[in-house]
PDB file of C-alpha atoms in Angstrom:
ATOM      1  CA  MET A   1      12.826  -1.936  -0.242  1.00  0.00           C
ATOM      2  CA  SER A   2      14.326  -4.602  -2.365  1.00  0.00           C
ATOM      3  CA  ASP A   3      14.048  -4.703  -6.151  1.00  0.00           C
ATOM      4  CA  ASN A   4      10.855  -6.230  -7.413  1.00  0.00           C
ATOM      5  CA  LYS A   5      10.587  -9.129  -9.827  1.00  0.00           C
ATOM      6  CA  SER A   6       7.552  -9.013 -12.029  1.00  0.00           C
ATOM      7  CA  ALA A   7       5.942 -11.201 -14.618  1.00  0.00           C
ATOM      8  CA  PRO A   8       7.750 -11.212 -17.981  1.00  0.00           C
ATOM      9  CA  ASP A   9       5.045  -9.110 -19.646  1.00  0.00           C
ATOM     10  CA  VAL A  10       5.249  -6.340 -17.063  1.00  0.00           C
ATOM     11  CA  ASP A  11       7.669  -3.449 -17.461  1.00  0.00           C
ATOM     12  CA  VAL A  12       9.190  -2.636 -14.100  1.00  0.00           C
ATOM     13  CA  THR A  13       9.802   1.079 -13.715  1.00  0.00           C
ATOM     14  CA  LYS A  14       9.946   2.292 -10.162  1.00  0.00           C
ATOM     15  CA  GLU A  15       8.744   0.717  -6.974  1.00  0.00           C
ATOM     16  CA  TRP A  16       5.296   1.870  -5.991  1.00  0.00           C
ATOM     17  CA  ARG A  17       5.218   4.143  -2.960  1.00  0.00           C
ATOM     18  CA  ALA A  18       2.199   5.565  -1.189  1.00  0.00           C
ATOM     19  CA  THR A  19       1.585   9.249  -1.795  1.00  0.00           C
ATOM     20  CA  GLN A  20       1.367  11.660   1.112  1.00  0.00           C
ATOM     21  CA  GLY A  21      -2.413  11.644   0.768  1.00  0.00           C
ATOM     22  CA  GLN A  22      -2.525   7.865   0.835  1.00  0.00           C
ATOM     23  CA  LYS A  23      -0.274   7.740   3.885  1.00  0.00           C
ATOM     24  CA  SER A  24      -2.461  10.286   5.692  1.00  0.00           C
ATOM     25  CA  ALA A  25      -5.623   8.326   4.889  1.00  0.00           C
ATOM     26  CA  ALA A  26      -3.983   5.097   6.078  1.00  0.00           C
ATOM     27  CA  THR A  27      -2.852   6.729   9.311  1.00  0.00           C
ATOM     28  CA  ARG A  28      -6.362   7.992  10.080  1.00  0.00           C
ATOM     29  CA  LEU A  29      -7.929   4.612   9.370  1.00  0.00           C
ATOM     30  CA  ARG A  30      -5.370   2.813  11.511  1.00  0.00           C
ATOM     31  CA  LEU A  31      -5.995   5.225  14.374  1.00  0.00           C
ATOM     32  CA  PHE A  32      -9.753   4.591  14.209  1.00  0.00           C
ATOM     33  CA  ALA A  33      -9.102   0.841  13.940  1.00  0.00           C
ATOM     34  CA  ALA A  34      -6.920   0.960  17.041  1.00  0.00           C
ATOM     35  CA  ILE A  35      -9.626   2.826  18.950  1.00  0.00           C
ATOM     36  CA  SER A  36     -12.194   0.194  17.932  1.00  0.00           C
ATOM     37  CA  TRP A  37      -9.901  -2.602  19.053  1.00  0.00           C
ATOM     38  CA  VAL A  38      -9.227  -0.880  22.371  1.00  0.00           C
ATOM     39  CA  ILE A  39     -12.979  -0.678  22.953  1.00  0.00           C
ATOM     40  CA  ALA A  40     -13.361  -4.360  22.048  1.00  0.00           C
ATOM     41  CA  ILE A  41     -10.598  -5.443  24.421  1.00  0.00           C
ATOM     42  CA  GLY A  42     -11.859  -3.055  27.111  1.00  0.00           C
ATOM     43  CA  THR A  43     -15.314  -4.624  26.826  1.00  0.00           C
ATOM     44  CA  GLU A  44     -13.712  -8.049  27.143  1.00  0.00           C
ATOM     45  CA  ILE A  45     -11.920  -6.962  30.331  1.00  0.00           C
ATOM     46  CA  PHE A  46     -15.229  -5.661  31.688  1.00  0.00           C
ATOM     47  CA  GLY A  47     -16.794  -9.043  30.959  1.00  0.00           C
ATOM     48  CA  VAL A  48     -13.948 -10.893  32.638  1.00  0.00           C
ATOM     49  CA  VAL A  49     -14.249  -8.726  35.760  1.00  0.00           C
ATOM     50  CA  MET A  50     -18.009  -9.301  35.877  1.00  0.00           C
ATOM     51  CA  LEU A  51     -17.437 -13.010  35.445  1.00  0.00           C
ATOM     52  CA  ARG A  52     -14.887 -13.090  38.256  1.00  0.00           C
ATOM     53  CA  GLN A  53     -17.388 -11.301  40.475  1.00  0.00           C
ATOM     54  CA  HIS A  54     -19.913 -14.080  39.790  1.00  0.00           C
ATOM     55  CA  LYS A  55     -22.393 -11.672  38.190  1.00  0.00           C
ATOM     56  CA  PHE A  56     -23.476 -14.342  35.693  1.00  0.00           C
ATOM     57  CA  ASP A  57     -23.797 -17.342  38.007  1.00  0.00           C
ATOM     58  CA  HIS A  58     -27.591 -17.350  38.088  1.00  0.00           C
ATOM     59  CA  GLY A  59     -28.682 -14.731  35.559  1.00  0.00           C
ATOM     60  CA  ASN A  60     -27.696 -11.663  33.571  1.00  0.00           C
ATOM     61  CA  LEU A  61     -27.397 -13.808  30.444  1.00  0.00           C
ATOM     62  CA  PRO A  62     -28.600 -10.951  28.174  1.00  0.00           C
ATOM     63  CA  LEU A  63     -25.840  -8.734  29.580  1.00  0.00           C
ATOM     64  CA  LEU A  64     -23.185 -11.384  28.903  1.00  0.00           C
ATOM     65  CA  ILE A  65     -24.459 -11.893  25.363  1.00  0.00           C
ATOM     66  CA  GLY A  66     -24.522  -8.129  24.908  1.00  0.00           C
ATOM     67  CA  ILE A  67     -20.867  -7.935  25.963  1.00  0.00           C
ATOM     68  CA  LEU A  68     -19.948 -10.582  23.380  1.00  0.00           C
ATOM     69  CA  VAL A  69     -21.891  -8.743  20.658  1.00  0.00           C
ATOM     70  CA  VAL A  70     -20.184  -5.432  21.489  1.00  0.00           C
ATOM     71  CA  ILE A  71     -16.778  -7.110  21.293  1.00  0.00           C
ATOM     72  CA  ALA A  72     -17.677  -8.541  17.876  1.00  0.00           C
ATOM     73  CA  ILE A  73     -18.963  -5.223  16.520  1.00  0.00           C
ATOM     74  CA  PHE A  74     -15.874  -3.248  17.458  1.00  0.00           C
ATOM     75  CA  ALA A  75     -13.461  -6.035  16.502  1.00  0.00           C
ATOM     76  CA  ILE A  76     -15.033  -6.271  13.039  1.00  0.00           C
ATOM     77  CA  ALA A  77     -15.147  -2.482  12.620  1.00  0.00           C
ATOM     78  CA  GLY A  78     -11.465  -2.267  13.489  1.00  0.00           C
ATOM     79  CA  SER A  79     -10.569  -5.059  11.070  1.00  0.00           C
ATOM     80  CA  LEU A  80     -12.451  -3.457   8.179  1.00  0.00           C
ATOM     81  CA  MET A  81     -10.780  -0.092   8.749  1.00  0.00           C
ATOM     82  CA  TRP A  82      -7.377  -1.742   9.077  1.00  0.00           C
ATOM     83  CA  LYS A  83      -7.858  -3.585   5.781  1.00  0.00           C
ATOM     84  CA  GLN A  84      -8.830  -0.338   4.074  1.00  0.00           C
ATOM     85  CA  ALA A  85      -5.720   1.331   5.492  1.00  0.00           C
ATOM     86  CA  ASN A  86      -3.571  -1.452   4.042  1.00  0.00           C
ATOM     87  CA  LYS A  87      -5.015  -0.736   0.598  1.00  0.00           C
ATOM     88  CA  HIS A  88      -3.755   2.825   0.892  1.00  0.00           C
ATOM     89  CA  ASP A  89      -0.344   1.889   2.319  1.00  0.00           C
ATOM     90  CA  PRO A  90       0.466  -1.830   1.907  1.00  0.00           C
ATOM     91  CA  ALA A  91       3.475  -3.711   3.200  1.00  0.00           C
ATOM     92  CA  SER A  92       6.175  -5.318   1.089  1.00  0.00           C
ATOM     93  CA  LYS A  93       6.416  -9.071   0.636  1.00  0.00           C
ATOM     94  CA  ALA A  94      10.186  -8.684   1.010  1.00  0.00           C
ATOM     95  CA  ASP A  95       9.662  -8.350   4.775  1.00  0.00           C
ATOM     96  CA  ALA A  96       7.693 -11.538   5.336  1.00  0.00           C
ATOM     97  CA  ALA A  97       7.084 -11.032   9.065  1.00  0.00           C
ATOM     98  CA  ARG A  98       5.813  -7.487   8.720  1.00  0.00           C
ATOM     99  CA  PHE A  99       3.742  -8.434   5.688  1.00  0.00           C
ATOM    100  CA  PHE A 100       2.001 -11.205   7.632  1.00  0.00           C
ATOM    101  CA  PHE A 101       1.339  -9.272  10.837  1.00  0.00           C
ATOM    102  CA  GLN A 102       0.260  -6.069   9.089  1.00  0.00           C
ATOM    103  CA  ASN A 103      -2.259  -7.893   6.925  1.00  0.00           C
ATOM    104  CA  GLN A 104      -3.564 -10.356   9.522  1.00  0.00           C
ATOM    105  CA  LEU A 105      -3.559  -8.049  12.538  1.00  0.00           C
ATOM    106  CA  GLY A 106      -7.343  -7.828  12.514  1.00  0.00           C
ATOM    107  CA  ALA A 107      -7.698 -11.568  13.003  1.00  0.00           C
ATOM    108  CA  ILE A 108      -5.001 -11.599  15.690  1.00  0.00           C
ATOM    109  CA  ILE A 109      -6.623  -8.775  17.682  1.00  0.00           C
ATOM    110  CA  THR A 110     -10.036 -10.417  17.351  1.00  0.00           C
ATOM    111  CA  ILE A 111      -8.721 -13.653  18.868  1.00  0.00           C
ATOM    112  CA  ILE A 112      -7.188 -11.668  21.731  1.00  0.00           C
ATOM    113  CA  ALA A 113     -10.483  -9.833  22.266  1.00  0.00           C
ATOM    114  CA  PHE A 114     -12.546 -13.033  22.471  1.00  0.00           C
ATOM    115  CA  LEU A 115     -10.467 -15.990  23.573  1.00  0.00           C
ATOM    116  CA  PRO A 116      -9.826 -15.221  27.278  1.00  0.00           C
ATOM    117  CA  LEU A 117     -13.487 -14.424  27.954  1.00  0.00           C
ATOM    118  CA  ILE A 118     -14.794 -17.489  26.098  1.00  0.00           C
ATOM    119  CA  VAL A 119     -12.340 -19.767  27.899  1.00  0.00           C
ATOM    120  CA  LEU A 120     -13.388 -18.347  31.278  1.00  0.00           C
ATOM    121  CA  ILE A 121     -17.076 -18.832  30.413  1.00  0.00           C
ATOM    122  CA  PHE A 122     -16.567 -22.520  29.672  1.00  0.00           C
ATOM    123  CA  MET A 123     -14.314 -22.979  32.718  1.00  0.00           C
ATOM    124  CA  ASP A 124     -16.684 -21.225  35.139  1.00  0.00           C
ATOM    125  CA  LYS A 125     -17.963 -23.926  37.509  1.00  0.00           C
ATOM    126  CA  ASP A 126     -20.457 -21.618  39.208  1.00  0.00           C
ATOM    127  CA  MET A 127     -22.391 -20.470  36.133  1.00  0.00           C
ATOM    128  CA  ASP A 128     -25.687 -22.105  35.315  1.00  0.00           C
ATOM    129  CA  PRO A 129     -24.848 -24.917  32.817  1.00  0.00           C
ATOM    130  CA  LYS A 130     -27.579 -23.876  30.410  1.00  0.00           C
ATOM    131  CA  ASN A 131     -26.463 -20.238  30.427  1.00  0.00           C
ATOM    132  CA  LYS A 132     -22.869 -21.332  30.036  1.00  0.00           C
ATOM    133  CA  LYS A 133     -23.744 -23.394  26.987  1.00  0.00           C
ATOM    134  CA  ILE A 134     -25.744 -20.570  25.400  1.00  0.00           C
ATOM    135  CA  ALA A 135     -23.228 -17.800  26.122  1.00  0.00           C
ATOM    136  CA  GLY A 136     -20.243 -19.942  25.211  1.00  0.00           C
ATOM    137  CA  GLY A 137     -21.821 -21.093  21.956  1.00  0.00           C
ATOM    138  CA  ILE A 138     -22.732 -17.544  20.925  1.00  0.00           C
ATOM    139  CA  GLY A 139     -19.242 -16.379  21.851  1.00  0.00           C
ATOM    140  CA  VAL A 140     -17.622 -19.069  19.698  1.00  0.00           C
ATOM    141  CA  VAL A 141     -19.822 -18.210  16.703  1.00  0.00           C
ATOM    142  CA  LEU A 142     -19.209 -14.461  17.029  1.00  0.00           C
ATOM    143  CA  ALA A 143     -15.473 -15.005  17.477  1.00  0.00           C
ATOM    144  CA  ALA A 144     -15.297 -17.248  14.403  1.00  0.00           C
ATOM    145  CA  VAL A 145     -17.209 -14.781  12.220  1.00  0.00           C
ATOM    146  CA  ALA A 146     -15.207 -11.780  13.440  1.00  0.00           C
ATOM    147  CA  THR A 147     -11.908 -13.633  12.970  1.00  0.00           C
ATOM    148  CA  LEU A 148     -12.771 -14.684   9.417  1.00  0.00           C
ATOM    149  CA  ILE A 149     -13.655 -11.081   8.593  1.00  0.00           C
ATOM    150  CA  GLY A 150     -10.330 -10.000  10.104  1.00  0.00           C
ATOM    151  CA  VAL A 151      -8.331 -12.361   7.894  1.00  0.00           C
ATOM    152  CA  ASP A 152      -7.117 -10.826   4.619  1.00  0.00           C
ATOM    153  CA  PHE A 153      -7.114 -13.677   2.105  1.00  0.00           C
ATOM    154  CA  ASN A 154      -5.745 -11.521  -0.735  1.00  0.00           C
ATOM    155  CA  PRO A 155      -3.604  -8.847   0.916  1.00  0.00           C
ATOM    156  CA  PRO A 156      -2.205  -5.971  -1.152  1.00  0.00           C
ATOM    157  CA  SER A 157       1.547  -5.527  -1.478  1.00  0.00           C
ATOM    158  CA  THR A 158       3.894  -2.910  -2.838  1.00  0.00           C
ATOM    159  CA  GLU A 159       5.088  -5.496  -5.362  1.00  0.00           C
ATOM    160  CA  GLN A 160       1.581  -6.022  -6.722  1.00  0.00           C
ATOM    161  CA  TYR A 161       0.957  -2.283  -6.830  1.00  0.00           C
ATOM    162  CA  THR A 162       4.210  -1.843  -8.749  1.00  0.00           C
ATOM    163  CA  GLN A 163       3.024  -4.260 -11.410  1.00  0.00           C
ATOM    164  CA  ASP A 164      -0.424  -2.681 -11.537  1.00  0.00           C
ATOM    165  CA  MET A 165       1.078   0.801 -11.752  1.00  0.00           C
ATOM    166  CA  ASN A 166       3.225  -0.099 -14.728  1.00  0.00           C
ATOM    167  CA  LYS A 167       0.401  -1.895 -16.511  1.00  0.00           C
ATOM    168  CA  CYS A 168      -1.728   1.176 -15.944  1.00  0.00           C
ATOM    169  CA  ALA A 169       0.999   3.470 -17.319  1.00  0.00           C
ATOM    170  CA  ALA A 170       1.373   1.274 -20.401  1.00  0.00           C
ATOM    171  CA  GLU A 171      -2.380   1.405 -20.979  1.00  0.00           C
ATOM    172  CA  ILE A 172      -2.385   5.195 -20.688  1.00  0.00           C
ATOM    173  CA  ARG A 173       0.510   5.533 -23.144  1.00  0.00           C
ATOM    174  CA  ALA A 174      -1.191   3.202 -25.623  1.00  0.00           C
ATOM    175  CA  SER A 175      -4.589   4.937 -25.218  1.00  0.00           C
ATOM    176  CA  GLN A 176      -6.083   1.590 -24.240  1.00  0.00           C
ATOM    177  CA  PRO A 177      -8.839   0.984 -21.680  1.00  0.00           C
ATOM    178  CA  THR A 178      -7.256   1.508 -18.271  1.00  0.00           C
ATOM    179  CA  THR A 179      -8.390  -1.732 -16.674  1.00  0.00           C
ATOM    180  CA  ASP A 180      -5.426  -1.831 -14.279  1.00  0.00           C
ATOM    181  CA  CYS A 181      -5.688   1.781 -13.099  1.00  0.00           C
ATOM    182  CA  SER A 182      -7.082   1.283  -9.609  1.00  0.00           C
ATOM    183  CA  PRO A 183      -7.261   4.403  -7.399  1.00  0.00           C
ATOM    184  CA  GLU A 184      -4.240   3.157  -5.442  1.00  0.00           C
ATOM    185  CA  VAL A 185      -1.886   3.159  -8.449  1.00  0.00           C
ATOM    186  CA  ALA A 186      -3.450   5.577 -10.934  1.00  0.00           C
ATOM    187  CA  GLU A 187      -1.752   8.744  -9.714  1.00  0.00           C
ATOM    188  CA  GLN A 188       1.756   7.346 -10.009  1.00  0.00           C
ATOM    189  CA  ALA A 189       0.978   5.642 -13.335  1.00  0.00           C
ATOM    190  CA  LYS A 190      -0.199   8.928 -14.793  1.00  0.00           C
ATOM    191  CA  ALA A 191       3.097  10.525 -13.753  1.00  0.00           C
ATOM    192  CA  ILE A 192       5.076   7.798 -15.536  1.00  0.00           C
ATOM    193  CA  ALA A 193       2.994   8.155 -18.683  1.00  0.00           C
ATOM    194  CA  ALA A 194       3.340  11.947 -18.529  1.00  0.00           C
ATOM    195  CA  ASP A 195       7.143  11.710 -18.266  1.00  0.00           C
ATOM    196  CA  THR A 196       7.265   9.471 -21.322  1.00  0.00           C
ATOM    197  CA  LYS A 197       5.103  11.890 -23.317  1.00  0.00           C
ATOM    198  CA  THR A 198       7.248  14.843 -22.252  1.00  0.00           C
ATOM    199  CA  VAL A 199      10.375  13.054 -23.472  1.00  0.00           C
ATOM    200  CA  THR A 200       8.910  12.066 -26.832  1.00  0.00           C
ATOM    201  CA  ASP A 201       7.516  15.582 -27.356  1.00  0.00           C
ATOM    202  CA  ALA A 202      10.875  17.121 -26.524  1.00  0.00           C
ATOM    203  CA  THR A 203      12.854  14.847 -28.874  1.00  0.00           C
ATOM    204  CA  LYS A 204      10.821  15.315 -32.050  1.00  0.00           C
ATOM    205  CA  SER A 205      12.923  15.998 -35.109  1.00  0.00           C
ATOM    206  CA  ALA A 206      12.818  15.634 -38.885  1.00  0.00           C
ATOM    207  CA  ALA A 207      14.327  12.166 -38.550  1.00  0.00           C
ATOM    208  CA  ASN A 208      11.966  11.218 -35.705  1.00  0.00           C
ATOM    209  CA  PRO A 209       8.743  13.197 -36.046  1.00  0.00           C
ATOM    210  CA  ASN A 210       7.169  11.259 -33.187  1.00  0.00           C
ATOM    211  CA  GLY A 211      10.137  11.722 -30.907  1.00  0.00           C
ATOM    212  CA  VAL A 212      12.121   8.968 -29.222  1.00  0.00           C
ATOM    213  CA  ASP A 213      11.623   7.286 -25.869  1.00  0.00           C
ATOM    214  CA  THR A 214      15.315   7.366 -24.996  1.00  0.00           C
ATOM    215  CA  VAL A 215      16.797   9.145 -22.008  1.00  0.00           C
ATOM    216  CA  TYR A 216      20.177   9.354 -20.275  1.00  0.00           C
ATOM    217  CA  TRP A 217      21.120   9.279 -16.614  1.00  0.00           C
ATOM    218  CA  ILE A 218      24.070   8.828 -14.272  1.00  0.00           C
ATOM    219  CA  ALA A 219      24.724   5.112 -13.830  1.00  0.00           C
ATOM    220  CA  PRO A 220      24.113   3.586 -10.391  1.00  0.00           C
ATOM    221  CA  GLU A 221      27.121   3.727  -8.126  1.00  0.00           C
ATOM    222  CA  ASN A 222      29.588   0.835  -7.833  1.00  0.00           C
ATOM    223  CA  GLY A 223      27.935  -1.200 -10.549  1.00  0.00           C
ATOM    224  CA  ALA A 224      24.688  -1.572  -8.637  1.00  0.00           C
ATOM    225  CA  LYS A 225      21.484  -2.380 -10.496  1.00  0.00           C
ATOM    226  CA  LYS A 226      19.721   0.546  -8.914  1.00  0.00           C
ATOM    227  CA  ALA A 227      20.890   3.903  -7.571  1.00  0.00           C
ATOM    228  CA  ALA A 228      20.630   4.437  -3.836  1.00  0.00           C
ATOM    229  CA  THR A 229      19.113   7.892  -4.327  1.00  0.00           C
ATOM    230  CA  PRO A 230      16.782   9.166  -7.086  1.00  0.00           C
ATOM    231  CA  HIS A 231      18.630  10.535 -10.124  1.00  0.00           C
ATOM    232  CA  VAL A 232      17.526  12.894 -12.894  1.00  0.00           C
ATOM    233  CA  PHE A 233      17.229  11.648 -16.463  1.00  0.00           C
ATOM    234  CA  HIS A 234      17.964  13.798 -19.520  1.00  0.00           C
ATOM    235  CA  ILE A 235      17.089  13.812 -23.201  1.00  0.00           C
ATOM    236  CA  CYS A 236      20.620  13.284 -24.549  1.00  0.00           C
ATOM    237  CA  GLU A 237      24.088  12.370 -23.327  1.00  0.00           C
ATOM    238  CA  GLY A 238      25.700  15.705 -24.170  1.00  0.00           C
ATOM    239  CA  VAL A 239      23.946  17.841 -21.574  1.00  0.00           C
ATOM    240  CA  SER A 240      25.978  19.664 -18.937  1.00  0.00           C
ATOM    241  CA  PRO A 241      24.986  17.599 -15.860  1.00  0.00           C
ATOM    242  CA  LEU A 242      26.211  14.377 -17.503  1.00  0.00           C
ATOM    243  CA  ARG A 243      29.630  15.543 -18.651  1.00  0.00           C
ATOM    244  CA  GLY A 244      32.415  13.494 -17.136  1.00  0.00           C
ATOM    245  CA  LYS A 245      29.955  11.005 -15.662  1.00  0.00           C
ATOM    246  CA  GLN A 246      29.362   7.347 -16.338  1.00  0.00           C
ATOM    247  CA  VAL A 247      26.074   7.430 -18.192  1.00  0.00           C
ATOM    248  CA  ASN A 248      23.424   4.810 -18.892  1.00  0.00           C
ATOM    249  CA  SER A 249      20.731   5.171 -21.508  1.00  0.00           C
ATOM    250  CA  GLY A 250      17.443   3.542 -22.356  1.00  0.00           C
ATOM    251  CA  SER A 251      13.718   4.118 -22.267  1.00  0.00           C
ATOM    252  CA  VAL A 252      11.989   6.058 -19.512  1.00  0.00           C
ATOM    253  CA  THR A 253      10.974   2.642 -18.196  1.00  0.00           C
ATOM    254  CA  GLN A 254      14.600   1.553 -17.928  1.00  0.00           C
ATOM    255  CA  ALA A 255      15.575   4.830 -16.298  1.00  0.00           C
ATOM    256  CA  TYR A 256      12.978   4.365 -13.581  1.00  0.00           C
ATOM    257  CA  ALA A 257      14.206   0.809 -13.038  1.00  0.00           C
ATOM    258  CA  GLU A 258      17.596   2.232 -12.014  1.00  0.00           C
ATOM    259  CA  ASN A 259      15.983   4.880  -9.776  1.00  0.00           C
ATOM    260  CA  ALA A 260      16.396   7.700 -12.284  1.00  0.00           C
ATOM    261  CA  THR A 261      12.865   8.805 -11.522  1.00  0.00           C
ATOM    262  CA  ARG A 262      13.098  12.594 -11.906  1.00  0.00           C
ATOM    263  CA  ILE A 263      12.750  14.189 -15.326  1.00  0.00           C
ATOM    264  CA  THR A 264      14.992  17.156 -16.033  1.00  0.00           C
ATOM    265  CA  LYS A 265      13.472  20.577 -15.423  1.00  0.00           C
ATOM    266  CA  GLN A 266      15.635  22.106 -18.151  1.00  0.00           C
ATOM    267  CA  ILE A 267      13.886  20.743 -21.261  1.00  0.00           C
ATOM    268  CA  PRO A 268      14.279  23.908 -23.446  1.00  0.00           C
ATOM    269  CA  MET A 269      17.955  24.272 -22.543  1.00  0.00           C
ATOM    270  CA  GLU A 270      18.658  20.591 -23.159  1.00  0.00           C
ATOM    271  CA  GLN A 271      16.856  20.712 -26.502  1.00  0.00           C
ATOM    272  CA  LYS A 272      19.364  23.343 -27.638  1.00  0.00           C
ATOM    273  CA  GLN A 273      22.325  21.386 -26.273  1.00  0.00           C
ATOM    274  CA  CYS A 274      21.070  18.178 -27.878  1.00  0.00           C
ATOM    275  CA  GLY A 275      20.215  19.698 -31.257  1.00  0.00           C
ATOM    276  CA  PHE A 276      16.462  19.234 -31.120  1.00  0.00           C
ATOM    277  CA  THR A 277      14.415  21.974 -32.758  1.00  0.00           C
ATOM    278  CA  ALA A 278      12.884  24.557 -30.446  1.00  0.00           C
ATOM    279  CA  ALA A 279       9.588  24.205 -32.320  1.00  0.00           C
ATOM    280  CA  ALA A 280       9.274  20.705 -30.929  1.00  0.00           C
ATOM    281  CA  ALA A 281       9.454  21.946 -27.346  1.00  0.00           C
ATOM    282  CA  PRO A 282       6.392  21.285 -25.173  1.00  0.00           C
ATOM    283  CA  ALA A 283       4.346  24.279 -24.143  1.00  0.00           C
ATOM    284  CA  ALA A 284       5.807  26.106 -21.161  1.00  0.00           C
ATOM    285  CA  ASP A 285       2.598  25.813 -19.181  1.00  0.00           C
ATOM    286  CA  GLN A 286       2.630  22.037 -19.643  1.00  0.00           C
ATOM    287  CA  ALA A 287       6.167  21.394 -18.423  1.00  0.00           C
ATOM    288  CA  PRO A 288       5.542  21.657 -14.647  1.00  0.00           C
ATOM    289  CA  ALA A 289       2.669  19.180 -14.832  1.00  0.00           C
ATOM    290  CA  THR A 290       4.971  16.506 -16.196  1.00  0.00           C
ATOM    291  CA  GLN A 291       7.570  16.761 -13.465  1.00  0.00           C
ATOM    292  CA  ASN A 292       7.789  13.563 -11.486  1.00  0.00           C
ATOM    293  CA  ALA A 293       8.767  14.001  -7.876  1.00  0.00           C
ATOM    294  CA  GLY A 294      10.120  10.435  -7.886  1.00  0.00           C
TER     295      GLY A 294
END
């Protein structure tokens, strides 16, 4: 993914990524959506075959309307499940083609499921004109409704989730109402806030009784703005893993921005190396909960 650009009042930490649970939920929903769409298209094919066999020339109008209704039901069901899947695992705006097709696939499939059958109904010269008008009109209405439902007018994106995640993390750190903590971004935001708290707890001293939100990490390779692989950040520059390395420093937010998204697992050892008092160390049973898998 490419680096995200956010509004000036939004701290960019790391790019939002779906959790394993979110990916699994999205996969299940997309599978069920695909099954629904297959049924819709299969019903359309059945209708086309019946039409070609002249089954609707002088009757069977209820059956033809029923076929159109079944197509609409399964097309809409598939679209709704697909939209829900995209909330769990959205596309990135950086890939414009994928972003469009992933978010508007419901509308595209719906058109495919309706258009050939509706065209054949209106083109059928053997069907009773009154039945043709009724069936064709109902088909057009159902197709329009199902297509509109399939369109996502405000599709989610990884960029938007990144902004929401960081707003949510800032709200958690400031003990403010978490108005931006939607279920899709809350888990990652809590991890960011937890990392910041772990750092400030670990860096408390007489000079800084509240700790400092400053960490140190290996600079991205070749002068890049962001490391190609996730790096670990540490609580001071003098720790063993950073010796002899080109080091950047800044807040936890800045560390995440450069893909230093993994907090050190050696807090007690680094406190000794950095000169922070052992009394300021976080409780041992709390440390694992603040590890960020990045």
